[in-house]
Coordinates of C-alpha atoms in Angstrom, one line a residue:
M56 CA 149.7 90.0 149.3
S57 CA 150.9 86.7 147.8
P58 CA 148.2 84.4 146.3
A59 CA 148.8 81.8 149.1
A60 CA 148.0 84.4 151.7
E61 CA 144.6 85.3 150.2
T62 CA 142.6 82.7 152.1
T63 CA 139.6 82.9 154.3
A64 CA 140.3 82.5 158.0
R65 CA 138.2 79.6 159.4
T66 CA 136.9 78.4 162.8
T67 CA 134.9 75.3 163.6
P68 CA 132.1 75.0 163.2
L69 CA 131.3 77.7 160.7
A70 CA 127.7 79.0 160.4
S71 CA 125.9 79.5 157.2
P72 CA 124.7 83.1 156.7
L73 CA 121.2 81.5 156.5
A74 CA 121.5 79.7 159.9
E75 CA 118.8 81.7 161.6
V76 CA 116.4 81.2 158.7
H77 CA 117.0 77.4 158.9
A78 CA 116.4 77.4 162.6
A79 CA 113.1 79.3 162.2
L80 CA 112.1 76.6 159.6
G81 CA 112.6 73.9 162.1
A82 CA 115.8 72.4 160.6
S83 CA 117.9 69.8 162.3
F84 CA 121.6 70.6 161.9
T85 CA 124.7 68.6 161.5
D86 CA 128.4 69.3 161.5
F87 CA 129.4 68.8 157.8
A88 CA 133.1 69.5 156.9
G89 CA 133.4 72.0 159.7
W90 CA 130.1 73.8 159.0
S91 CA 126.8 73.6 160.9
M92 CA 124.3 72.9 158.1
P93 CA 120.7 71.8 157.9
V94 CA 120.5 68.0 157.4
R95 CA 116.7 68.0 157.2
Y96 CA 113.6 70.1 157.9
A97 CA 110.9 67.6 158.4
S98 CA 111.4 64.3 156.5
D99 CA 114.3 63.1 154.4
L100 CA 111.9 61.1 152.2
A101 CA 109.5 64.0 151.7
E102 CA 112.3 66.3 150.7
H103 CA 113.8 63.7 148.4
R104 CA 110.4 63.2 146.6
A105 CA 109.8 66.9 146.3
V106 CA 113.1 67.3 144.4
R107 CA 112.1 64.5 142.1
E108 CA 108.5 65.7 141.6
S109 CA 108.6 69.5 142.0
A110 CA 111.6 71.3 143.7
G111 CA 113.8 71.5 146.6
V112 CA 115.7 74.5 147.8
F113 CA 119.2 73.8 149.3
D114 CA 121.6 76.0 151.2
L115 CA 125.1 75.2 149.8
S116 CA 126.9 78.1 151.4
H117 CA 129.5 75.6 152.8
M118 CA 131.0 75.2 149.3
G119 CA 134.1 77.1 148.5
E120 CA 134.4 79.8 145.9
V121 CA 137.9 80.6 144.6
R122 CA 138.4 83.3 142.0
V123 CA 141.3 83.0 139.5
S124 CA 141.9 86.1 137.4
G125 CA 144.5 87.8 135.3
P126 CA 145.9 87.7 131.7
E127 CA 147.1 84.1 132.1
A128 CA 144.3 82.8 134.3
G129 CA 143.2 80.2 131.8
R130 CA 146.7 78.8 131.2
A131 CA 147.3 78.8 134.9
L132 CA 144.3 76.6 135.5
D133 CA 145.3 74.3 132.7
A134 CA 148.4 73.7 134.8
A135 CA 146.5 73.4 138.0
L136 CA 143.6 71.1 137.0
V137 CA 143.2 67.9 135.0
G138 CA 141.1 69.7 132.3
R139 CA 141.8 72.6 129.9
P140 CA 139.8 75.6 131.2
S141 CA 141.6 78.0 128.8
T142 CA 139.5 76.6 125.9
M143 CA 136.1 77.2 127.6
A144 CA 133.9 79.9 126.3
V145 CA 132.8 82.7 128.6
G146 CA 129.6 81.5 130.2
R147 CA 130.5 77.8 130.2
A148 CA 131.2 75.6 133.1
A149 CA 133.2 72.4 133.4
Y150 CA 133.5 69.6 135.9
G151 CA 137.1 68.7 136.8
M152 CA 139.6 67.8 139.4
V153 CA 142.7 68.7 141.3
V154 CA 145.0 65.7 141.5
D155 CA 148.3 65.2 143.3
H156 CA 151.6 64.2 141.6
A157 CA 150.6 60.5 141.7
G158 CA 147.2 61.2 140.0
G159 CA 145.2 60.8 143.3
I160 CA 142.1 63.0 143.6
V161 CA 142.6 66.0 145.9
D162 CA 139.1 67.4 145.1
D163 CA 136.5 67.4 142.4
L164 CA 135.1 70.8 141.4
V165 CA 133.3 72.9 138.9
T166 CA 135.0 75.8 137.1
Y167 CA 133.0 78.7 135.6
R168 CA 134.5 81.0 133.1
L169 CA 133.1 84.4 134.0
G170 CA 135.2 86.5 131.5
E171 CA 138.2 86.3 129.2
E172 CA 140.5 86.7 132.2
E173 CA 138.3 85.5 135.1
F174 CA 137.2 82.1 136.4
L175 CA 135.4 80.9 139.5
V176 CA 136.4 77.5 140.9
V177 CA 133.9 75.9 143.3
A178 CA 135.4 73.4 145.6
N179 CA 133.9 71.0 148.2
A180 CA 133.7 72.4 151.7
A181 CA 136.1 69.9 153.2
N182 CA 138.8 70.8 150.6
V183 CA 138.7 74.5 150.3
E184 CA 142.0 75.1 152.0
P185 CA 143.9 72.3 150.0
V186 CA 142.4 73.6 146.8
V187 CA 143.3 77.2 147.5
V188 CA 146.9 76.2 148.4
A189 CA 147.2 74.0 145.3
L190 CA 145.9 76.7 143.0
A191 CA 148.1 79.4 144.5
D192 CA 151.2 77.2 144.2
R193 CA 150.4 76.0 140.7
C194 CA 149.3 79.4 139.3
R195 CA 152.3 81.2 140.8
P196 CA 154.5 80.9 137.6
Y197 CA 151.7 82.7 135.6
D198 CA 150.3 86.2 135.5
A199 CA 147.2 85.2 137.5
R200 CA 145.8 85.9 140.9
V201 CA 144.1 83.4 143.3
A202 CA 141.7 84.5 146.0
D203 CA 139.5 82.5 148.3
E204 CA 136.1 84.3 148.2
T205 CA 134.1 81.8 150.2
A206 CA 133.2 84.3 152.8
R207 CA 131.8 86.7 150.2
W208 CA 129.1 84.4 148.8
A209 CA 126.0 82.5 149.8
L210 CA 125.0 79.7 147.5
V211 CA 121.4 78.5 147.1
A212 CA 120.3 75.7 144.8
V213 CA 116.8 75.2 143.4
Q214 CA 116.6 71.7 142.0
G215 CA 113.7 69.8 140.4
P216 CA 111.5 69.7 137.4
V217 CA 109.7 72.9 138.2
A218 CA 112.8 74.9 139.0
A219 CA 112.9 76.9 135.7
A220 CA 109.2 77.8 135.9
A221 CA 109.5 78.8 139.5
L222 CA 112.5 81.1 139.1
A223 CA 111.8 82.7 135.7
P224 CA 109.6 85.5 137.1
L225 CA 112.3 86.4 139.6
L226 CA 115.2 86.7 137.2
T227 CA 116.3 89.3 134.7
L228 CA 119.1 88.0 132.3
P229 CA 121.4 90.2 130.2
A230 CA 120.2 91.5 126.8
G231 CA 116.8 90.0 127.2
A232 CA 118.1 86.4 127.2
A233 CA 115.5 83.8 128.3
L234 CA 116.1 81.4 131.1
D235 CA 115.1 78.5 128.9
D236 CA 118.0 79.3 126.6
L237 CA 120.5 78.8 129.5
G238 CA 121.8 75.3 128.8
Y239 CA 123.2 72.7 131.2
Y240 CA 126.6 73.7 132.6
R241 CA 126.2 77.3 131.6
S242 CA 126.2 80.4 133.7
T243 CA 125.3 84.0 133.4
P244 CA 125.1 87.2 135.5
A245 CA 121.5 87.9 136.4
T246 CA 119.4 90.2 138.6
L247 CA 117.3 88.5 141.2
A248 CA 114.1 90.3 142.4
L249 CA 113.7 90.4 146.1
A250 CA 110.7 91.3 148.3
Q251 CA 112.3 94.8 148.4
G252 CA 114.7 95.7 145.6
S253 CA 117.0 93.3 143.8
T254 CA 120.5 91.9 143.9
E255 CA 123.1 90.9 141.3
V256 CA 123.8 87.2 141.2
L257 CA 125.7 84.5 139.3
L258 CA 123.1 82.0 137.9
A259 CA 124.3 78.6 136.9
R260 CA 122.3 75.7 135.5
T261 CA 124.2 73.1 137.5
G262 CA 123.4 70.8 140.3
Y263 CA 124.0 67.6 142.3
T264 CA 120.7 65.8 142.3
G265 CA 120.2 64.3 138.8
E266 CA 117.3 66.8 138.2
D267 CA 117.2 70.1 136.2
G268 CA 117.9 73.0 138.4
F269 CA 120.0 76.1 139.2
E270 CA 122.6 77.2 141.6
V271 CA 122.5 80.9 142.6
F272 CA 125.6 82.6 143.9
V273 CA 124.4 85.6 146.1
P274 CA 126.4 88.2 147.9
V275 CA 126.3 87.4 151.6
A276 CA 124.7 90.7 152.5
D277 CA 121.6 89.6 150.4
A278 CA 121.6 86.0 151.5
V279 CA 118.4 86.1 153.6
P280 CA 116.1 88.0 151.2
A281 CA 117.4 85.9 148.3
W282 CA 116.7 82.7 150.1
E283 CA 113.2 83.9 151.0
A284 CA 112.5 84.9 147.4
L285 CA 113.8 81.6 146.0
L286 CA 112.0 79.5 148.5
G287 CA 108.8 81.4 148.1
A288 CA 108.9 80.9 144.3
A289 CA 109.6 77.2 144.7
R290 CA 106.8 76.7 147.3
A291 CA 104.3 78.3 144.8
H292 CA 105.1 75.3 142.6
G293 CA 105.0 72.6 145.4
G294 CA 108.7 73.0 146.4
V295 CA 110.1 72.7 149.9
P296 CA 113.4 73.5 151.7
A297 CA 115.7 70.5 151.5
G298 CA 118.6 69.4 153.6
L299 CA 121.9 67.5 153.1
A300 CA 120.4 64.1 153.9
C301 CA 118.2 64.0 150.9
R302 CA 120.9 65.6 148.8
D303 CA 123.0 62.6 149.5
T304 CA 120.3 60.1 148.4
L305 CA 119.5 62.2 145.3
R306 CA 123.2 62.3 144.2
L307 CA 123.6 58.5 144.9
E308 CA 120.6 57.7 142.7
A309 CA 122.1 59.9 140.0
G310 CA 125.4 58.0 140.3
M311 CA 127.3 61.2 141.3
P312 CA 130.5 60.7 143.3
L313 CA 131.1 62.3 146.7
Y314 CA 134.5 63.3 147.9
G315 CA 135.7 61.3 150.8
H316 CA 133.6 58.3 149.6
E317 CA 134.1 57.5 145.9
L318 CA 136.8 60.1 145.5
T319 CA 140.0 60.3 147.6
T320 CA 143.7 60.7 147.1
A321 CA 143.8 56.9 147.0
T322 CA 141.6 56.9 143.8
D323 CA 142.3 58.3 140.4
P324 CA 140.0 59.6 137.7
Y325 CA 140.2 56.3 135.6
A326 CA 139.3 54.0 138.5
V327 CA 136.1 56.0 139.1
G328 CA 135.0 56.2 135.5
L329 CA 135.9 59.9 135.1
G330 CA 138.8 59.7 132.7
R331 CA 136.8 61.7 130.2
V332 CA 137.5 64.9 132.2
V333 CA 141.2 64.5 131.9
K334 CA 143.1 66.2 129.0
L335 CA 146.3 64.3 128.4
D336 CA 147.5 66.4 125.4
K337 CA 147.9 69.8 127.2
D338 CA 150.8 72.1 126.2
V339 CA 151.6 72.9 129.9
D340 CA 153.2 70.7 132.5
S341 CA 150.1 70.1 134.6
V342 CA 150.7 68.6 138.1
G343 CA 150.0 64.9 138.0
L344 CA 150.0 64.8 134.2
A345 CA 152.8 62.2 133.9
A346 CA 151.1 59.9 136.4
L347 CA 147.7 60.3 134.6
R348 CA 149.3 59.3 131.3
L349 CA 150.6 56.1 132.9
L350 CA 147.3 55.4 134.6
A351 CA 145.4 55.9 131.3
A352 CA 147.6 53.3 129.6
Q353 CA 146.8 50.5 132.1
P354 CA 143.6 49.0 133.3
P355 CA 142.8 49.9 137.0
A356 CA 142.9 47.1 139.5
R357 CA 139.6 48.2 141.0
V358 CA 136.8 50.2 139.4
L359 CA 133.7 52.0 140.6
V360 CA 130.4 50.1 139.9
G361 CA 126.8 50.3 140.8
L362 CA 125.2 47.6 143.0
R363 CA 121.5 46.7 143.3
G364 CA 120.2 44.8 146.3
E365 CA 116.9 43.4 147.4
G366 CA 114.8 43.8 150.5
R367 CA 115.2 46.7 152.8
R368 CA 118.7 46.4 154.2
A369 CA 121.1 48.8 152.4
P370 CA 124.8 48.4 152.1
R371 CA 126.7 51.2 153.7
A372 CA 130.1 52.9 153.1
G373 CA 132.9 50.7 154.3
Y374 CA 131.1 47.4 154.1
A375 CA 133.0 44.6 152.3
V376 CA 132.0 43.3 148.9
V377 CA 132.6 39.6 148.6
D378 CA 132.4 36.9 145.9
P379 CA 129.8 34.5 147.1
L380 CA 131.4 31.8 144.9
G381 CA 134.9 32.4 146.2
A382 CA 136.6 30.6 149.0
D383 CA 135.4 31.7 152.4
G384 CA 133.7 34.8 151.0
E385 CA 136.7 36.3 149.2
V386 CA 136.7 40.1 149.6
V387 CA 136.7 41.7 146.2
G388 CA 135.8 45.3 147.0
E389 CA 134.4 47.9 149.3
V390 CA 131.1 49.9 149.3
T391 CA 131.8 53.6 149.0
S392 CA 128.1 54.8 149.4
G393 CA 124.9 53.1 149.9
A394 CA 121.2 53.6 150.8
L395 CA 117.7 52.4 150.4
S396 CA 116.7 54.3 147.2
P397 CA 113.6 56.4 147.9
T398 CA 112.8 56.7 144.2
L399 CA 113.4 53.1 143.2
G400 CA 112.4 51.3 146.4
H401 CA 115.3 48.9 146.7
P402 CA 118.9 49.1 148.1
I403 CA 121.5 50.7 145.9
A404 CA 125.2 51.3 146.4
M405 CA 128.4 52.4 144.7
A406 CA 131.5 50.3 145.3
L407 CA 135.1 49.9 144.2
V408 CA 135.5 46.3 143.2
D409 CA 138.2 44.2 141.5
A410 CA 138.0 44.9 137.7
A411 CA 137.6 41.1 137.1
R412 CA 134.3 41.2 139.0
S413 CA 133.0 44.5 137.6
A414 CA 131.0 43.4 134.6
V415 CA 127.3 44.3 134.5
G416 CA 125.2 41.4 135.6
T417 CA 127.9 39.9 138.0
T418 CA 126.4 38.5 141.2
L419 CA 128.3 39.6 144.3
A420 CA 127.4 40.0 148.0
V421 CA 127.9 42.6 150.6
D422 CA 128.8 41.7 154.2
V423 CA 126.1 43.6 156.2
R424 CA 127.0 43.1 159.8
G425 CA 128.0 39.5 159.3
T426 CA 125.3 38.6 156.8
A427 CA 126.1 38.2 153.1
L428 CA 123.3 39.9 151.2
P429 CA 123.3 39.3 147.4
V430 CA 123.8 42.2 145.0
E431 CA 124.1 42.6 141.3
V432 CA 126.4 44.8 139.4
V433 CA 124.4 47.3 137.4
E434 CA 125.1 50.3 135.1
L435 CA 125.4 53.8 136.6
P436 CA 123.4 55.9 137.1
F437 CA 120.6 54.2 138.9
Y438 CA 118.2 57.0 138.0
R439 CA 117.9 59.2 135.0
R440 CA 115.4 62.0 134.8
Q441 CA 112.9 62.2 131.9
R442 CA 114.0 65.1 129.8

């Protein structure tokens, strides 16, 4: 079978392997990237606060898992992605991107090195098929295999300051390693204790909330008992099940971009402040590399900034950013994400604005349904956890 053919057949909407568990917990569902996923269980605000103060347990089974393996898997990924996965040590993870020939962002993703010849690439739900196709095409010249394993895995995240304390009793790591020794953006195989028996998982200290936490890749057959074990452990420390609504406000406070909002094929890594993940000195002809070198050499016309507002009305994605001192409210940008911050108590937003108006401290305004509400350009992220 060719790499391009090793993809997961999809229908819409797809159901999480935990769908019945969520329904029993009283979840409200939403169609997200073709998946029916829990958006909340009781209160967005309560779930958000639980992640900041104790822990939240998220079902992320809509994310895509793509395995790249073989003698030249690392070199193949160097050619497929903007980074250099071949230099990663086993057990490390790296944030990166797939870009097109013009340097536009096809998807942002995390790559885990599982072995000398084995990697796991985790893609956003909406972009699994484009990522699989891109990887299969770009890896074809190398001795590497690409397989979409999304249907094989459930993914559960436990995020929050008590995550490590909650999960430690459930996990057995190789060679007596301690959970506290697993650093940020590291992963390890582990054994997860269930109510009856155990299951082998991939444990990663990664997340999308701005808090400490873990993502647990579980075989689909063990998804339900694994969720019950992880949620039970979190609840013993004050944790709660958490939906996609609070995950969005958490990642916004942490200044983390979302594909389809901050990241699109119309944006490039430098415009959104992620040029650090691009390796321009690779010894393979990576797709988009020539365009990225040109983009790196010239200032972007628009850049991603943080905006702080006042009051209770929050800027929303798509709202125009204007210069209040310009003629007739000159449009100088567009909001990509915005919300009333549950943690900070005031409106926050990310926006792509003209580079000339992007300095911290600049006063701008957002057109909120015909009313120009003042905002100030501030540094990202809006929130940093105390370590």
